[in-house]
Short mmCIF file of C-alpha atoms in Angstrom, two decimals:
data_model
loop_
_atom_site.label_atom_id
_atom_site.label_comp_id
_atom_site.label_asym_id
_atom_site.label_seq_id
_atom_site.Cartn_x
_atom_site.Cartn_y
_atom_site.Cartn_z
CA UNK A 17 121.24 73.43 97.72
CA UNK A 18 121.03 72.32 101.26
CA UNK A 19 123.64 70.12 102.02
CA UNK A 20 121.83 68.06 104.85
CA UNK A 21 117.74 67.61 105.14
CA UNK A 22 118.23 68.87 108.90
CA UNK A 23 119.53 72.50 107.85
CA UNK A 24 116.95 75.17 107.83
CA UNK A 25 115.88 75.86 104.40
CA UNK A 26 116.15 79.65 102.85
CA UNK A 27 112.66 80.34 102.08
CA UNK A 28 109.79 78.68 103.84
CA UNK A 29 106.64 78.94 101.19
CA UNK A 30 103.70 79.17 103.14
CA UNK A 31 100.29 78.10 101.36
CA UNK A 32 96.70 77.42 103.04
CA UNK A 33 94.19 75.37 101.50
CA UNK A 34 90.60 75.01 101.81
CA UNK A 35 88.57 73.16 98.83
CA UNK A 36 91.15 74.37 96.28
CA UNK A 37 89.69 71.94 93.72
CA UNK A 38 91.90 71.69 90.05
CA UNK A 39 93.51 74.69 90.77
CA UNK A 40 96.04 73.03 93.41
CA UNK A 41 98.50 70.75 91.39
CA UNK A 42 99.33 73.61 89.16
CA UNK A 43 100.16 75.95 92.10
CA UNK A 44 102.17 73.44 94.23
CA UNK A 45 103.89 72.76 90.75
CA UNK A 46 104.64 76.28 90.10
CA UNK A 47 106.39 75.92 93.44
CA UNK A 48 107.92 72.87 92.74
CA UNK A 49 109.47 74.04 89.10
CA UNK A 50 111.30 76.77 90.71
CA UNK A 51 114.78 77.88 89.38
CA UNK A 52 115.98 78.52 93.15
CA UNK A 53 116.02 74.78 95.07
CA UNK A 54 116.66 75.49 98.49
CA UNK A 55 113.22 75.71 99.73
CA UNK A 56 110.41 73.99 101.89
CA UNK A 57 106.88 73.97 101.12
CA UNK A 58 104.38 74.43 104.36
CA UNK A 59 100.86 73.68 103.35
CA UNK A 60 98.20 74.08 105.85
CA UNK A 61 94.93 72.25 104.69
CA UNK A 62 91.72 73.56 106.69
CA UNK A 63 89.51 70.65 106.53
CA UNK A 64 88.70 70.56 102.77
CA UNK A 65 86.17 68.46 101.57
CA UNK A 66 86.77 68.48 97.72
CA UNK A 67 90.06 66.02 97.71
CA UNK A 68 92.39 68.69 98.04
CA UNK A 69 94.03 66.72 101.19
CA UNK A 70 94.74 63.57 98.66
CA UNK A 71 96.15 66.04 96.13
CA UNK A 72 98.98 67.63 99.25
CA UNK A 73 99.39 64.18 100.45
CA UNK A 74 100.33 63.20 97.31
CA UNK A 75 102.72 65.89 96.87
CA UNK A 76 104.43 65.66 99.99
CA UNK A 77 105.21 61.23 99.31
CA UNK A 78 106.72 62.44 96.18
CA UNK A 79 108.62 65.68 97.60
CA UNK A 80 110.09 65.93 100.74
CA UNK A 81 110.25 69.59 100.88
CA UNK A 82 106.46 69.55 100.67
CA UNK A 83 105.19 69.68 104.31
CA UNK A 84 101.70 68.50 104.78
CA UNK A 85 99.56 70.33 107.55
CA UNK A 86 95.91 68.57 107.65
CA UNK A 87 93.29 70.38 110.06
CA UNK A 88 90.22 68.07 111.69
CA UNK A 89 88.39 70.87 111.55
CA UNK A 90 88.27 74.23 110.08
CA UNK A 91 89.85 76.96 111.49
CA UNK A 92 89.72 79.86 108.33
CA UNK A 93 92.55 81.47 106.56
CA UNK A 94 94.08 83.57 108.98
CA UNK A 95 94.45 80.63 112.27
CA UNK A 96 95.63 78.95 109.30
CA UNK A 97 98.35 80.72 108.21
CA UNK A 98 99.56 81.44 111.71
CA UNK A 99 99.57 77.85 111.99
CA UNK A 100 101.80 77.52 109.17
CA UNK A 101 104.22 79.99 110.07
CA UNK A 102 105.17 78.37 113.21
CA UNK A 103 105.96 75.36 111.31
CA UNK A 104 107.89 77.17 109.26
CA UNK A 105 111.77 76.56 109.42
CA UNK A 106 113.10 79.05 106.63
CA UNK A 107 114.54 82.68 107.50
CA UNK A 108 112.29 83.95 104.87
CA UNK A 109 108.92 83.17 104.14
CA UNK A 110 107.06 83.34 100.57
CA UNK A 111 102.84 83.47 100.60
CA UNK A 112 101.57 81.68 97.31
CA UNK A 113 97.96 81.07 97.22
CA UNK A 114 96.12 77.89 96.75
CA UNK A 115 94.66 79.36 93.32
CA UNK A 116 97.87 80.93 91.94
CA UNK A 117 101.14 80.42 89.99
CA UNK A 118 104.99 81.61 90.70
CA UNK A 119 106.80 82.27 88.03
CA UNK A 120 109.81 79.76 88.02
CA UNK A 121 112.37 82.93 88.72
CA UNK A 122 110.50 84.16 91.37
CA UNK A 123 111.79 82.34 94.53
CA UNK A 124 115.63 83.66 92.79
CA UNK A 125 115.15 87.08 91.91
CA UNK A 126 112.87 88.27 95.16
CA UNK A 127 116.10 86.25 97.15
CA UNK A 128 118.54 87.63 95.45
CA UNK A 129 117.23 91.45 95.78
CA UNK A 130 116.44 90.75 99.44
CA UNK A 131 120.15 89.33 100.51
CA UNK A 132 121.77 92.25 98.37
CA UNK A 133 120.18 94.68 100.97
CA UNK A 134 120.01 93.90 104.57
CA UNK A 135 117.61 96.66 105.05
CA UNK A 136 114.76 94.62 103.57
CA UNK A 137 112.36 92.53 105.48
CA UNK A 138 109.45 92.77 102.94
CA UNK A 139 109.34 92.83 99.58
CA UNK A 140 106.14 92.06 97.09
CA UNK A 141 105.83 92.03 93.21
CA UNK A 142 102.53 93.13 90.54
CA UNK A 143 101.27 90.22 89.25
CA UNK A 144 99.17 88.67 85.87
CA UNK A 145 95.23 88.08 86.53
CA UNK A 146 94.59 85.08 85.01
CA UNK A 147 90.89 83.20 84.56
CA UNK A 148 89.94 79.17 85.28
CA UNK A 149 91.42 78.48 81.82
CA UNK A 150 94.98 80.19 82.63
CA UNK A 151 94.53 83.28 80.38
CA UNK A 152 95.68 86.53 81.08
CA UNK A 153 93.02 88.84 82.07
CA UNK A 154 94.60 91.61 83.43
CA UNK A 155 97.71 93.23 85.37
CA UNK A 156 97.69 93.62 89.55
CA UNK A 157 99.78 96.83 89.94
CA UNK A 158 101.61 97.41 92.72
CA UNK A 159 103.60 100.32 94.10
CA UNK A 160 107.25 99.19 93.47
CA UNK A 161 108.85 102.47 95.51
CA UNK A 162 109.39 102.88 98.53
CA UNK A 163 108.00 106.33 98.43
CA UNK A 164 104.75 104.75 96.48
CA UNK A 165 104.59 102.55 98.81
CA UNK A 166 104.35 105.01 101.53
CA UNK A 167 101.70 106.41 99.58
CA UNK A 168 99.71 103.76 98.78
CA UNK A 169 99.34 102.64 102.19
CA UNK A 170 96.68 104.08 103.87
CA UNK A 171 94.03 104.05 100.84
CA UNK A 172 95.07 100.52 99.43
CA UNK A 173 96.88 97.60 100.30
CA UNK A 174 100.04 98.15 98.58
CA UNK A 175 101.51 94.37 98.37
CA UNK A 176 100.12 91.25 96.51
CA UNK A 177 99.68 88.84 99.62
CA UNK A 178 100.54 85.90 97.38
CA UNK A 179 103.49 87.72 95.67
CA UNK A 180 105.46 88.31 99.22
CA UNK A 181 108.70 87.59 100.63
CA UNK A 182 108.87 88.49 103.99
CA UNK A 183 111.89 87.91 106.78
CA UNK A 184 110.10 85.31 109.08
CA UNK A 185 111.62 86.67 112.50
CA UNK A 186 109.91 90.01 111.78
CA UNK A 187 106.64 88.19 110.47
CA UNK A 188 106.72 85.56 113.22
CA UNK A 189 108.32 87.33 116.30
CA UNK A 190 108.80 90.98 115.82
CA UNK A 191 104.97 91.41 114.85
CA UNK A 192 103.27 88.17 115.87
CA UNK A 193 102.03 87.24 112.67
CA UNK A 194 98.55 87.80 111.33
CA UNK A 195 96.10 88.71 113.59
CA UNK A 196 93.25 86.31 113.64
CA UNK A 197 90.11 88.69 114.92
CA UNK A 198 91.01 89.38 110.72
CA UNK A 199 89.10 87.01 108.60
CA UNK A 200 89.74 89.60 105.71
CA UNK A 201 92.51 91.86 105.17
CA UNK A 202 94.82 90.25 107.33
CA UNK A 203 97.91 90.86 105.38
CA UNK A 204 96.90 94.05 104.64
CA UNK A 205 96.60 94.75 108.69
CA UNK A 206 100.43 93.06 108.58
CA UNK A 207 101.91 94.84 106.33
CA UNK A 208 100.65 98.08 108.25
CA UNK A 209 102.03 97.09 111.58
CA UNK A 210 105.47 96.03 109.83
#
């Protein structure tokens, strides 16, 4: 745990919004019911029109490490997200979707594997396909070698955007984040570059 509400958090989730509907609380409380505590929560709403702005505000008077980011207007993902990351305070930064859930070990175990081995500055999981009514539906695979990795790369994008942990100085300054003439595909353009 942070010690003082002025020192830089480890991980920096990063999380854009637009018209995210019922599908919001539970991903801000997947966040939220994390095992690892030492975290701030950036969320970038792009002008949503469904209540989702009520739904972060909400969230951020009840927890301080949420950090609510309401756009006038509507800029699409990718402004959005570099918006975000410049807010963003933690060495590391996490993606989770507006629509998606973290397992409560996540934020520890990617943290853990990513401190053990200073060589890393990326590092993504496979995730569970779920439907509207939270059952499983199916398995995202992703490459989880190096070497498959390597492979995988110029056919398919070979991490799961909102299963990433990613070494903000490399995301933010080394590479400049996402490039916004992507609408689509802008992690996938990232993750290249890196």
């Amino acid at each position: 745990m942070r010690t003082s509400l002025s020192a830089p958090p480890k991980i920096s989730v990063l999380m854009t919004v637009y018209n995210a509907g019922r599908f919001l609380d539970p991903a801000i409380r997947s966040i939220e019911n994390q095992v690892f505590r030492d975290w701030e929560f950036v969320i970038v709403d792009d002008a949503s029109t469904d209540g989702s702005a009520e739904v972060i505000e909400n969230w951020a008077k009840a927890e301080p490490r949420v950090r609510f980011l309401p756009n006038a207007k509507n800029k699409g993902q990718t402004p959005c997200l570099n918006q975000g990351l410049r807010e963003a305070r933690g060495r590391w930064i996490a993606r989770q979707d507006a629509d998606d859930l973290s397992h409560p070990l996540r934020l520890m175990r990617q943290y853990e594997r990513v401190v053990s081995d200073d060589r890393l500055v990326l590092l993504g999981t496979c995730g569970r396909m779920i439907d509207e009514n939270d059952r499983r539906v199916g398995l995202l695979d992703a490459p989880l070698t190096r070497a498959a990795i390597d492979w995988w790369s110029p056919f398919l994008n070979p991490f799961v955007h909102t299963s990433v942990l990613v070494r903000a100085d490399i995301l933010r300054d080394g590479f400049g984040g996402y490039n916004e003439e992507y609408r689509i595909a802008q992690d996938y353009d990232l993750w290249t570059r890196i």
